[in-house]
Every structure is written in C-alpha cells, then in structure tokens.
C-alpha atoms as an extended CHARMM CRD file, in Angstrom:
* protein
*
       231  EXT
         1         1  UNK       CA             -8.7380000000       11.6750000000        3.0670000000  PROA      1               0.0000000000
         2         2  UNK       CA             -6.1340000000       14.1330000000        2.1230000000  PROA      2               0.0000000000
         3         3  UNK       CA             -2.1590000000       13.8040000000        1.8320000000  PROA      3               0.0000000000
         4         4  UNK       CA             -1.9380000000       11.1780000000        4.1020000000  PROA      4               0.0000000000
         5         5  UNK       CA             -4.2050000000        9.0830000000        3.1130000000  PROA      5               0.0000000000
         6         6  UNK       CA             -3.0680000000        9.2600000000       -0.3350000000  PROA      6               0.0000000000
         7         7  UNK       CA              0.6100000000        8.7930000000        0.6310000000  PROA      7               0.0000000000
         8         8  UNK       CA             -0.2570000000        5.6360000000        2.9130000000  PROA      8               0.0000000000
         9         9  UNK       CA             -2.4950000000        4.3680000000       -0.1400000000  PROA      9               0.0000000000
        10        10  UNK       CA              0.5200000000        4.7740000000       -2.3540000000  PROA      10              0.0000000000
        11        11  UNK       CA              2.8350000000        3.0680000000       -0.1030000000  PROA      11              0.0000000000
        12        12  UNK       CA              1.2150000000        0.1540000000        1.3060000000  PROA      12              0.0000000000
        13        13  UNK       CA             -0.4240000000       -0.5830000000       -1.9480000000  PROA      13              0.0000000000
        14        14  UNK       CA             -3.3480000000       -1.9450000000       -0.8080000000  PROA      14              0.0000000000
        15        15  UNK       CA             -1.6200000000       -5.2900000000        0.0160000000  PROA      15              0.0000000000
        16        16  UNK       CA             -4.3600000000       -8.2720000000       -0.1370000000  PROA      16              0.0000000000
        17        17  UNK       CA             -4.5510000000      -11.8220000000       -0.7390000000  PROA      17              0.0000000000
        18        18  UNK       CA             -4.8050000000      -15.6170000000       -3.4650000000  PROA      18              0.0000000000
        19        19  UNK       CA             -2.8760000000      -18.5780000000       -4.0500000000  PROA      19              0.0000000000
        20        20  UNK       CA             -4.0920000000      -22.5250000000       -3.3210000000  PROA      20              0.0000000000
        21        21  UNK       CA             -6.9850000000      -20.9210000000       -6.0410000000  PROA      21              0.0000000000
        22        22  UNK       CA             -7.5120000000      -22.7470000000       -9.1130000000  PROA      22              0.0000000000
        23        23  UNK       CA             -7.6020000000      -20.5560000000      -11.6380000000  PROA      23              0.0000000000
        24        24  UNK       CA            -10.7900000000      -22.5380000000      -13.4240000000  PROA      24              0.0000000000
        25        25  UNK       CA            -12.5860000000      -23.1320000000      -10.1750000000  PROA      25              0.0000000000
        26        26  UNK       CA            -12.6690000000      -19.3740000000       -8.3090000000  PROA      26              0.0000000000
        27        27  UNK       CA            -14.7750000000      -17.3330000000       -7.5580000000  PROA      27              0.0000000000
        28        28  UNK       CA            -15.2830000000      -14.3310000000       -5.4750000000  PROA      28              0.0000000000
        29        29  UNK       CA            -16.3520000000      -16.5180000000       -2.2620000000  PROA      29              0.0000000000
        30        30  UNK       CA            -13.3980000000      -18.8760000000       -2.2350000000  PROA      30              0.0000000000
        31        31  UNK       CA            -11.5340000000      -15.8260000000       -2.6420000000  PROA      31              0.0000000000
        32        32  UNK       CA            -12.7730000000      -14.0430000000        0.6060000000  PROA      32              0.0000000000
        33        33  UNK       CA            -12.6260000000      -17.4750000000        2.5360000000  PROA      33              0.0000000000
        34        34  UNK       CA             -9.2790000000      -18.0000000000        1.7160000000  PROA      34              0.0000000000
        35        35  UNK       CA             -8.3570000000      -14.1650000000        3.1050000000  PROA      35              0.0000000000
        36        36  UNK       CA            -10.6410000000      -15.1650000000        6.3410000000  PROA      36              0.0000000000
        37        37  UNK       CA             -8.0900000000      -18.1950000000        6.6220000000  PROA      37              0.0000000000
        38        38  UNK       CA             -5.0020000000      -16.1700000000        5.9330000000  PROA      38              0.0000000000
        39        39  UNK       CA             -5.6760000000      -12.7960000000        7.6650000000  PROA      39              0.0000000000
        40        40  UNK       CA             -4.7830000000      -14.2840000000       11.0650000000  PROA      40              0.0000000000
        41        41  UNK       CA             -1.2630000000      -15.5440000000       10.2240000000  PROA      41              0.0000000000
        42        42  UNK       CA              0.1390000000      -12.0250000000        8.8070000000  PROA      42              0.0000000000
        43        43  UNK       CA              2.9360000000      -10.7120000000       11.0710000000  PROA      43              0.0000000000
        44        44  UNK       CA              5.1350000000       -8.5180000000        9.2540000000  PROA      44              0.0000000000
        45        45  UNK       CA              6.8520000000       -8.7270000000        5.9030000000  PROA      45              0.0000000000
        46        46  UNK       CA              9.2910000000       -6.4880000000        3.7510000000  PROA      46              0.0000000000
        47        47  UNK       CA              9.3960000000       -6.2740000000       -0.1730000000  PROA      47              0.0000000000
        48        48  UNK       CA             10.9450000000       -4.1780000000       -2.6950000000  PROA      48              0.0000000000
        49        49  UNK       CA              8.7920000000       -1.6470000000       -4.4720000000  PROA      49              0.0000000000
        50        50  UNK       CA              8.3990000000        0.0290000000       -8.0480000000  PROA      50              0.0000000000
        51        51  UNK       CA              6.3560000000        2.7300000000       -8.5550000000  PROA      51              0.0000000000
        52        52  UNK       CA              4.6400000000        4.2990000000      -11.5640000000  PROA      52              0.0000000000
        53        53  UNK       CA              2.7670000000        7.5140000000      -11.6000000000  PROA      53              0.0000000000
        54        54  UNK       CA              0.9890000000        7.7820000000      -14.2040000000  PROA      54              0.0000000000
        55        55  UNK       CA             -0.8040000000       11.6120000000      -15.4970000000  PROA      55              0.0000000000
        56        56  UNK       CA             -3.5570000000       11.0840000000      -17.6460000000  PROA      56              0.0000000000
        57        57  UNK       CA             -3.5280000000       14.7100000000      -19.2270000000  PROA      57              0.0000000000
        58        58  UNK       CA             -0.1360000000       14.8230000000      -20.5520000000  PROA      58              0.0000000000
        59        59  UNK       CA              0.2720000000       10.7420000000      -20.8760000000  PROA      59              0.0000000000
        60        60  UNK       CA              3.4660000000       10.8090000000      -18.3810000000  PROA      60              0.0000000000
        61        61  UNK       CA              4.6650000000        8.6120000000      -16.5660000000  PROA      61              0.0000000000
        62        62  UNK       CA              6.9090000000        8.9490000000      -13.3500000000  PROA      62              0.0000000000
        63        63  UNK       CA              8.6630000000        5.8310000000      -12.1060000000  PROA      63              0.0000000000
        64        64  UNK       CA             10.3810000000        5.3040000000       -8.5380000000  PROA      64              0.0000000000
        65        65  UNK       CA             11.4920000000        2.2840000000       -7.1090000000  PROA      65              0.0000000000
        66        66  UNK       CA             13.0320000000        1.3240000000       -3.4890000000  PROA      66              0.0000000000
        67        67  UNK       CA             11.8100000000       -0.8830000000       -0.1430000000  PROA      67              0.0000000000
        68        68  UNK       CA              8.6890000000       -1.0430000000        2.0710000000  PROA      68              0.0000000000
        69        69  UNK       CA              7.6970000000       -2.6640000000        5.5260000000  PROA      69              0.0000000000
        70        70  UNK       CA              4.4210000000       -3.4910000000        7.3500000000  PROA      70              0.0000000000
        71        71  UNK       CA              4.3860000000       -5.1710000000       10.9140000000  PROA      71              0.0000000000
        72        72  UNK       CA              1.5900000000       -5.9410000000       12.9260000000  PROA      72              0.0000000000
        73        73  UNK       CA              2.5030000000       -3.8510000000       16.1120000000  PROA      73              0.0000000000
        74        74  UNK       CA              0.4290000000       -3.0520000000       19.6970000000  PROA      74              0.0000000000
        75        75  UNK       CA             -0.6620000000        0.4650000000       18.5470000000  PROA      75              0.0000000000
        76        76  UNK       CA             -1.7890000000       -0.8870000000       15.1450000000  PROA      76              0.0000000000
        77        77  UNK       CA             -0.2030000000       -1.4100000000       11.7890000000  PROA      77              0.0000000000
        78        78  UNK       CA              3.1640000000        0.3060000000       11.1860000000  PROA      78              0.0000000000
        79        79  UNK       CA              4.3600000000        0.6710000000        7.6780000000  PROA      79              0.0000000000
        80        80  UNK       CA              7.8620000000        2.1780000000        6.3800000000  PROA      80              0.0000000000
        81        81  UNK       CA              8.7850000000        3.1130000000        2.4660000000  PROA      81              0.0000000000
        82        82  UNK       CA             12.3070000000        4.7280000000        1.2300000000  PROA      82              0.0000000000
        83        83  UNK       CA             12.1000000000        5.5520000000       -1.6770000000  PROA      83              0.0000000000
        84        84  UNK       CA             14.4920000000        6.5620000000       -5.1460000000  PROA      84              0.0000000000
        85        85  UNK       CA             14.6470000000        8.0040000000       -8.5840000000  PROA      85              0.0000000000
        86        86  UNK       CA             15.7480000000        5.0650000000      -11.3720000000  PROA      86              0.0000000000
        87        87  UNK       CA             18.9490000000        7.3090000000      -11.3740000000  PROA      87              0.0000000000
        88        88  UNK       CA             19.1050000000        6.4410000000       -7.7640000000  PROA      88              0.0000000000
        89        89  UNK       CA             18.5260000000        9.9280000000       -6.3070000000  PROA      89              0.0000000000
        90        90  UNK       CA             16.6490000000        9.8530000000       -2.8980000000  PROA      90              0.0000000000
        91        91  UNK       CA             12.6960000000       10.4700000000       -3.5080000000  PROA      91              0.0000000000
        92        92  UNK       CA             10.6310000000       10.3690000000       -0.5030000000  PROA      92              0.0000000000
        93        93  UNK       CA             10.7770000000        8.4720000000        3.0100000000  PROA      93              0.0000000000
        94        94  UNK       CA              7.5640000000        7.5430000000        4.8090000000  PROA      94              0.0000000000
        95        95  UNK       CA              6.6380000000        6.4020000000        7.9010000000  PROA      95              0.0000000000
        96        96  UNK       CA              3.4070000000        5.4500000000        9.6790000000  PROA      96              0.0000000000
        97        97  UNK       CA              3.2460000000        4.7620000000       13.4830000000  PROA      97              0.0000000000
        98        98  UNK       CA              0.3490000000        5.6190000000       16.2540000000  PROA      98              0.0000000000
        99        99  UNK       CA             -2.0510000000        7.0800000000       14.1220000000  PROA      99              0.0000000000
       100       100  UNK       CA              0.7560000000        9.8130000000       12.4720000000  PROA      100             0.0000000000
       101       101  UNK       CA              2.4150000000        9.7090000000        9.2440000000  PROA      101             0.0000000000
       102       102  UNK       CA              5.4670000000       11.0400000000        8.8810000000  PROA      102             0.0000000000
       103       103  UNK       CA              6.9320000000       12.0880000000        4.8730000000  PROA      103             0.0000000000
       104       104  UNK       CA             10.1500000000       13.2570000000        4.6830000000  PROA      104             0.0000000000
       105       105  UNK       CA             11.0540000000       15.2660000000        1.3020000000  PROA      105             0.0000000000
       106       106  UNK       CA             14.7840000000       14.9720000000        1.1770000000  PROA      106             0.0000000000
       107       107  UNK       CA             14.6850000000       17.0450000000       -2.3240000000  PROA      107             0.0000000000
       108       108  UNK       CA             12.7220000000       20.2090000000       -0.6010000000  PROA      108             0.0000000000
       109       109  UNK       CA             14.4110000000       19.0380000000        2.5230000000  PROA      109             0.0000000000
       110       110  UNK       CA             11.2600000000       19.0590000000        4.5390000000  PROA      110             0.0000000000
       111       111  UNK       CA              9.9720000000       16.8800000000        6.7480000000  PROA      111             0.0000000000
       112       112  UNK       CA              5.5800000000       16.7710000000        6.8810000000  PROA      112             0.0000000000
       113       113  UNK       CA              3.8030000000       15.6780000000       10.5640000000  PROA      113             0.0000000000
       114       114  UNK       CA              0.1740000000       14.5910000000        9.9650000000  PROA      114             0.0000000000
       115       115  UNK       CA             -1.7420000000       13.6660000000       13.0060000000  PROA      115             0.0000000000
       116       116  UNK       CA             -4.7840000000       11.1980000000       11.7390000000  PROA      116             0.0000000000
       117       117  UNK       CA             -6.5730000000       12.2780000000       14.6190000000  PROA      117             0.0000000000
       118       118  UNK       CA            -10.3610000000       10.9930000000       14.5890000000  PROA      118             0.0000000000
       119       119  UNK       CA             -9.4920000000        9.1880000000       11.3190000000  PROA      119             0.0000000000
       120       120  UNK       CA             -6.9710000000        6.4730000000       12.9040000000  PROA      120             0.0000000000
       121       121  UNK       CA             -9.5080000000        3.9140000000       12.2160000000  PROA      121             0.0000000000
       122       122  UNK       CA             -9.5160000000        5.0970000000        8.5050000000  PROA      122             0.0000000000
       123       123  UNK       CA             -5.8800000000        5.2940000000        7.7940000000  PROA      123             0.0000000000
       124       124  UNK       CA             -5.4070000000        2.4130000000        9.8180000000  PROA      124             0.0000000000
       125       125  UNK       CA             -8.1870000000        0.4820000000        7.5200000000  PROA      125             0.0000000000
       126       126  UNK       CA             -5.7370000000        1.4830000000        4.7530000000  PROA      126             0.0000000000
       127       127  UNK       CA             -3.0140000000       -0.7000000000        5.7930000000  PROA      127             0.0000000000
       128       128  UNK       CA             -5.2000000000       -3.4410000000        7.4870000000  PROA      128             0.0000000000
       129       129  UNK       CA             -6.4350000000       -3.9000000000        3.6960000000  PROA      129             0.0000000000
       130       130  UNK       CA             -2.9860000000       -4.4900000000        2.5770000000  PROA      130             0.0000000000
       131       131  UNK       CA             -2.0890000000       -6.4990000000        5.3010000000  PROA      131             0.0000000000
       132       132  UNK       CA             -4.0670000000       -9.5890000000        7.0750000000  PROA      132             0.0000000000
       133       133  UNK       CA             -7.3600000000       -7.7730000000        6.1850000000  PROA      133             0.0000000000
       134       134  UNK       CA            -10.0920000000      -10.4360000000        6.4950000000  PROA      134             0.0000000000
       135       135  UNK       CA            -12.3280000000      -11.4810000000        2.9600000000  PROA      135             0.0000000000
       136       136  UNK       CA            -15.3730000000       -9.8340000000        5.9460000000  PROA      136             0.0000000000
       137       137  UNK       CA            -13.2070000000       -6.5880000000        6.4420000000  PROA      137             0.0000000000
       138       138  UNK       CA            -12.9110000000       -6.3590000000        2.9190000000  PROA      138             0.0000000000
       139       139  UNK       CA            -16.1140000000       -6.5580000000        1.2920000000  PROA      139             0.0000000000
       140       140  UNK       CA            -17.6140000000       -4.2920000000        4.0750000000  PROA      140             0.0000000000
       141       141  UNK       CA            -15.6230000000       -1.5390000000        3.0770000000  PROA      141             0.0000000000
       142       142  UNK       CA            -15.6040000000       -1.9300000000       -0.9810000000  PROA      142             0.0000000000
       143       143  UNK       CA            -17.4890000000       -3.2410000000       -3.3600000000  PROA      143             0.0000000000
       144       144  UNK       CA            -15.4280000000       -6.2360000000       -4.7620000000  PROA      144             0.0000000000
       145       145  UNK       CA            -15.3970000000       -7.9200000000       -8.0950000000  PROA      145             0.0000000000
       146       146  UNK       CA            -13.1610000000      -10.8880000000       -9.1530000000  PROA      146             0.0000000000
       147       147  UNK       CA            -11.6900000000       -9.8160000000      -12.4290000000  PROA      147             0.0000000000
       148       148  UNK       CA            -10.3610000000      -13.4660000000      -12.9250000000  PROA      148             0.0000000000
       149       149  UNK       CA             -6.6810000000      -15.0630000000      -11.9190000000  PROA      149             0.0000000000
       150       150  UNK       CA             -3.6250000000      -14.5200000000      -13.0680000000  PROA      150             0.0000000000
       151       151  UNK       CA             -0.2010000000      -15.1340000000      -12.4270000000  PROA      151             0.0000000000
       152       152  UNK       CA              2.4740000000      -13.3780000000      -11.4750000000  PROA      152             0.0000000000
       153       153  UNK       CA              6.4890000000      -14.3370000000      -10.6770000000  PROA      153             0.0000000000
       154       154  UNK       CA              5.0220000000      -17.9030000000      -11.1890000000  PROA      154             0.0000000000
       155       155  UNK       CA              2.6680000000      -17.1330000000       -8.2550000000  PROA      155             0.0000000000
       156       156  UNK       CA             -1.4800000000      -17.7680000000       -9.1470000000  PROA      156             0.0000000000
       157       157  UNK       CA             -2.9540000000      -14.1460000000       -8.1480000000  PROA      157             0.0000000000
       158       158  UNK       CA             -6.6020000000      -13.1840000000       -7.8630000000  PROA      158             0.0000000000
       159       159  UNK       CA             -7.4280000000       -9.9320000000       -9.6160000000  PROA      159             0.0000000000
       160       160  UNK       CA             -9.5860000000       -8.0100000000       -7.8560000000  PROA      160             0.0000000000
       161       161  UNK       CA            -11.6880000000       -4.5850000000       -8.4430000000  PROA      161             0.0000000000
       162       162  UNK       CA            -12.4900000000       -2.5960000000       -5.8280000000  PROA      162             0.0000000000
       163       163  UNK       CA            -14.7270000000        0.3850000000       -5.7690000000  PROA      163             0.0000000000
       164       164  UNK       CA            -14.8840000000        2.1880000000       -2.0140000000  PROA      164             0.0000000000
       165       165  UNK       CA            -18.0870000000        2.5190000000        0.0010000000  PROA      165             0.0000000000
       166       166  UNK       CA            -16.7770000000        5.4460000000        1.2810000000  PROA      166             0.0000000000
       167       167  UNK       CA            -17.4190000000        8.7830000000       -0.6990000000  PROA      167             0.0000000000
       168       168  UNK       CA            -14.1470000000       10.1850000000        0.3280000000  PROA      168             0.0000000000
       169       169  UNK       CA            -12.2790000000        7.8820000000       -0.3950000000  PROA      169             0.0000000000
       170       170  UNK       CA            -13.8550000000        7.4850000000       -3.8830000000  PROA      170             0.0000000000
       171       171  UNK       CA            -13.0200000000       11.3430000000       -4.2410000000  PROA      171             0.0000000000
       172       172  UNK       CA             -9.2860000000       10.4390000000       -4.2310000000  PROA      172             0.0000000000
       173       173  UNK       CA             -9.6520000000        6.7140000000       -5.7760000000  PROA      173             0.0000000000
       174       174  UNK       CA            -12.9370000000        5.9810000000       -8.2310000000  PROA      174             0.0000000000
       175       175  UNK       CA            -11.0670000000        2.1770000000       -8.1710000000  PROA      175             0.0000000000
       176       176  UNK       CA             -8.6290000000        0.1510000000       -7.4390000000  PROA      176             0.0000000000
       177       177  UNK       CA             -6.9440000000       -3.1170000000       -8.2930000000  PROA      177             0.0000000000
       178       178  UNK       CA             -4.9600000000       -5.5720000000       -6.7260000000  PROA      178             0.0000000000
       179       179  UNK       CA             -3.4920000000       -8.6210000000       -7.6240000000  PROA      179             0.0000000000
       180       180  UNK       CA             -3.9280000000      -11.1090000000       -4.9290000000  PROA      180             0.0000000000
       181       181  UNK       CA             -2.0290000000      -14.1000000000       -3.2450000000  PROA      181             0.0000000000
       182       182  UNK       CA             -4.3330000000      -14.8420000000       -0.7410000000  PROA      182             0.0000000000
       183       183  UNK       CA             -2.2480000000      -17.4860000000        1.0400000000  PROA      183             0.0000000000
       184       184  UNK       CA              0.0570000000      -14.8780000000        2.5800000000  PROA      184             0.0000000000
       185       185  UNK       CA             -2.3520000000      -11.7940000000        2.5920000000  PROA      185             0.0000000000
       186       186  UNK       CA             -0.7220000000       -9.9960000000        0.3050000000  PROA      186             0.0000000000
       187       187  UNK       CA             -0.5880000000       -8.5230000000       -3.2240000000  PROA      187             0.0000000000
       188       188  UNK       CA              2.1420000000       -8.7990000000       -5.7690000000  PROA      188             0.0000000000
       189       189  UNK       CA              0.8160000000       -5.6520000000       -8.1490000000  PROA      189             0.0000000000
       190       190  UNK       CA             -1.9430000000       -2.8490000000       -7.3520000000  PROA      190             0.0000000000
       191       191  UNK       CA             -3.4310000000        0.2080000000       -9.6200000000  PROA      191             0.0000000000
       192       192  UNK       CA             -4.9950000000        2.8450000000       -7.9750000000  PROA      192             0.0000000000
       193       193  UNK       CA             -6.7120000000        4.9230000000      -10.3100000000  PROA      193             0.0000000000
       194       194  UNK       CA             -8.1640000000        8.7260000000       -9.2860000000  PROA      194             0.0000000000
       195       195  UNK       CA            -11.1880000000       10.2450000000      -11.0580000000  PROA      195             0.0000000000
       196       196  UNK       CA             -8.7370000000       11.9280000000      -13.1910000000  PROA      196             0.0000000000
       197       197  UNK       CA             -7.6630000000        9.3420000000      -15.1650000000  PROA      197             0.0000000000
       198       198  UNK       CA             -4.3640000000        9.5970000000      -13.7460000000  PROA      198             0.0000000000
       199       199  UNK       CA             -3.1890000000        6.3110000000      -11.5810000000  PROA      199             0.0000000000
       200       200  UNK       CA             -0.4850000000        4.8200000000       -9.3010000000  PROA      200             0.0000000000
       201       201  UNK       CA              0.7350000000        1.5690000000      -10.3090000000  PROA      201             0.0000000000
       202       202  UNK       CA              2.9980000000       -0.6520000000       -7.7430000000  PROA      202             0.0000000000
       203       203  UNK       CA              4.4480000000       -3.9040000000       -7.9090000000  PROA      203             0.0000000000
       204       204  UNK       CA              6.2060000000       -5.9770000000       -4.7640000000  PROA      204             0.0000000000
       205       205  UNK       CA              9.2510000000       -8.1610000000       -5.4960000000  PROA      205             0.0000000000
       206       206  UNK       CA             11.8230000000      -10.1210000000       -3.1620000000  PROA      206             0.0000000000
       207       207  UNK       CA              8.9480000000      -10.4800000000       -0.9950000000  PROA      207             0.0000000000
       208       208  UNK       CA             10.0930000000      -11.4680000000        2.9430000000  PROA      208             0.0000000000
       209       209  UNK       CA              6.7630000000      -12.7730000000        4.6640000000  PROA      209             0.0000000000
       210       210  UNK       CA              6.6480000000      -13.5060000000        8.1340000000  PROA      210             0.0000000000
       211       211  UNK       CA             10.3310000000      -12.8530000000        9.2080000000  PROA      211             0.0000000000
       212       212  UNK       CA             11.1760000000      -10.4100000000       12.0650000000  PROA      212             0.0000000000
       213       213  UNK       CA             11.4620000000       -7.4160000000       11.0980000000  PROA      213             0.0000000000
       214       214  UNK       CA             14.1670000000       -5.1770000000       13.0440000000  PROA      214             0.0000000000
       215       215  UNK       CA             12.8820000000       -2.4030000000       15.3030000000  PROA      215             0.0000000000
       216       216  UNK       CA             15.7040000000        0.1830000000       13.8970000000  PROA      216             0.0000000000
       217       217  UNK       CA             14.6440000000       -0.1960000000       10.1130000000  PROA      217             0.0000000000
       218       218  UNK       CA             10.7960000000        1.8670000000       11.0540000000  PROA      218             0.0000000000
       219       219  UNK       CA             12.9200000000        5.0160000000       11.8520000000  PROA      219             0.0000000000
       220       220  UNK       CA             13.8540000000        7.6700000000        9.5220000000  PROA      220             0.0000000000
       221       221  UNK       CA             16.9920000000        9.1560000000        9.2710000000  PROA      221             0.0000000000
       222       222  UNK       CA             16.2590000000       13.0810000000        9.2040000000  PROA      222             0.0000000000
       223       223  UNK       CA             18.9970000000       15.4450000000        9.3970000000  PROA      223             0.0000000000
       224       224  UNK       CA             18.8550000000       17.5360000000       12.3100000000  PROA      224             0.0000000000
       225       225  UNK       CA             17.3570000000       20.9870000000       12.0180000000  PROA      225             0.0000000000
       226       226  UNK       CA             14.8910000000       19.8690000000        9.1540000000  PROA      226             0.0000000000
       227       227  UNK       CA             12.1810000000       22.0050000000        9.0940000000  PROA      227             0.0000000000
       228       228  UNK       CA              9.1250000000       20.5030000000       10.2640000000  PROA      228             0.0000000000
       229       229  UNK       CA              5.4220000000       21.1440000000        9.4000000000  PROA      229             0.0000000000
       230       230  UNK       CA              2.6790000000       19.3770000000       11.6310000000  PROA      230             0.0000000000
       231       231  UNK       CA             -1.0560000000       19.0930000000       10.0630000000  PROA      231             0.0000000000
C-alpha cells in the first residue's frame, strides 16, 4: 500500500452509496442492491472537503479543508484534491491519472511521482469504492456490516463498517466507515481508522453529482523548476 495508497484513501474518502432506504426497513442486502442499481449511473461529481487528522497518542487533531473531483475517464478513475489550512494557507494538491499519483507539497515545495505499477488495479479499486463501486465489488473486497442509518444534511445515509480482505491494506486501515447515499454512489462522511488508533475523518458538502466536469480543473498548477521525486 504505501504513500499512495494512503494519500488516494485520504482523498477520495472511500465514496459509497444509500438513500430511497427506510431507515426501519434496511438491511445490509437492500443496501448492496441499491449500490448494484446506482453504480452504473456515476459519471463524475465535485464536492467540497474537510479533513480531520486525528493522532491517537497525543489526542491531536489536524483539520484541513478545500475541493475534490472524481470522473469516470477511458484510462480509469481520475480523482483531483486541493487542499488548505483553516487559516487558508495552501496544504497539499493531489492528483491521480493512468495509474500515477501525483502530490504536490507546496510548503516543502516538492512535488512526489508514484508510479502504481502492478498495483493499478489496487489503487484503482480505491477510487472505484468511492465512486460507482457495485454492492458485488464491494463486499468482495471487505467485509461489510450495516451499522444502521442515519442522516446527514437532511439526506438518509447508510452507515457502513468495513474491514479489508486484504492484509495490506488492513496494515494501513484495521477499518473504515462510510456514511452512505446509495442513490448517487456516494458518501457524505468517512473515518478511516489505522491500527494506531489514530484516524482520518472526511466529510463532502456542496456536492455536484453528475455535471461535467472541466478537463483543465484535473491539472495541477506546479511552479516550474519544482523538484521532482519519482517512486
């Protein structure tokens, strides 16, 4: 798994799926079903983001906020994330296209190439979770439990547990949870949590579903001359 798994797990936020549930009436079925239904429709959609990193040792917590952007494109899922301090300082810029991630560090002024290599399918799995994932997909790769529904911005959510099949990706994650509106395919909140203790909170506002998304916004702008390291 690595850095870039972890940095497209904290910016795609595991975006899932869950209204047109009744909160009395669901269960973990109707929940897949209704992702099965909604997985095909997904196209692209934008959001705003706020992060909190949470460290378990010394009970901190580190918040961010700014914008993120998943499309459905030829060569896979492509996701973008700019994000900022509270204070508004710039934070981190991420991008995610043909099997490489690309994190720019506009603090440290660096700019960090990783190459997924043999683990496309992996990373790419990442943001397919997130985003039109199938209720099949998902319970292949986790084990899933419905912690009951809830809403959120007046929107009925399905809470969800999930607990990777994978080994490496439990060494990074030992669960996660997402918050589901299953009609779109996506999530309004998600906690990853590492063995740790510590955890990654993020919750989606001003949520655009479904509406082009311009070609120009999945660049980033790096100064020229940034030094660049490829892994």
């Amino acid at each position: 798994m690595g850095l870039a798994a972890t940095a497209i797990a904290m910016a795609a936020g595991f975006v899932l799926a869950g209204t047109g549930l009744r909160a009395q009436k669901a269960d973990l079925a109707s929940v897949l079903q209704q992702m099965d239904a909604s997985a095909g429709k997904f196209q692209d959609v934008t959001a705003n983001v706020k992060v909190d990193n949470y460290t378990a040792v010394v009970q901190d917590h580190e918040y961010q906020q700014g914008t993120t952007a998943f499309r459905r494109a030829s060569g896979g899922m492509e996701m973008v994330t700019h994000l900022k301090t509270l204070d508004g300082k710039a934070y981190a810029d991420l991008l995610y296209r043909n099997g490489e991630l690309d994190y720019y560090n506009p603090v440290q002024k660096q700019e960090t190439i990783i190459a997924a290599g043999a683990n496309k399918q992996e990373y790419d799995s990442f943001l397919a979770t997130g985003f039109g994932a199938t209720g099949k997909e998902l319970s292949a790769a986790w084990t899933v439990t419905l912690m009951g529904m809830e809403s959120i911005d007046g929107v009925q959510t399905a809470k969800l547990d999930l607990v990777s099949k994978d080994a490496r990706v439990r060494e990074n994650f030992s669960h996660v949870q997402v918050w589901l509106d299953a009609s779109r395919d996506i999530s309004l909140k998600q906690v990853m949590v590492q063995p740790s203790g510590d955890s990654r909170t993020v919750t989606y506002s001003n949520v655009e579903y479904n509406t082009p998304v311009k070609s120009d916004l999945f660049k980033l702008d790096i100064p020229k001359g940034t030094p660049v390291q490829r892994r």
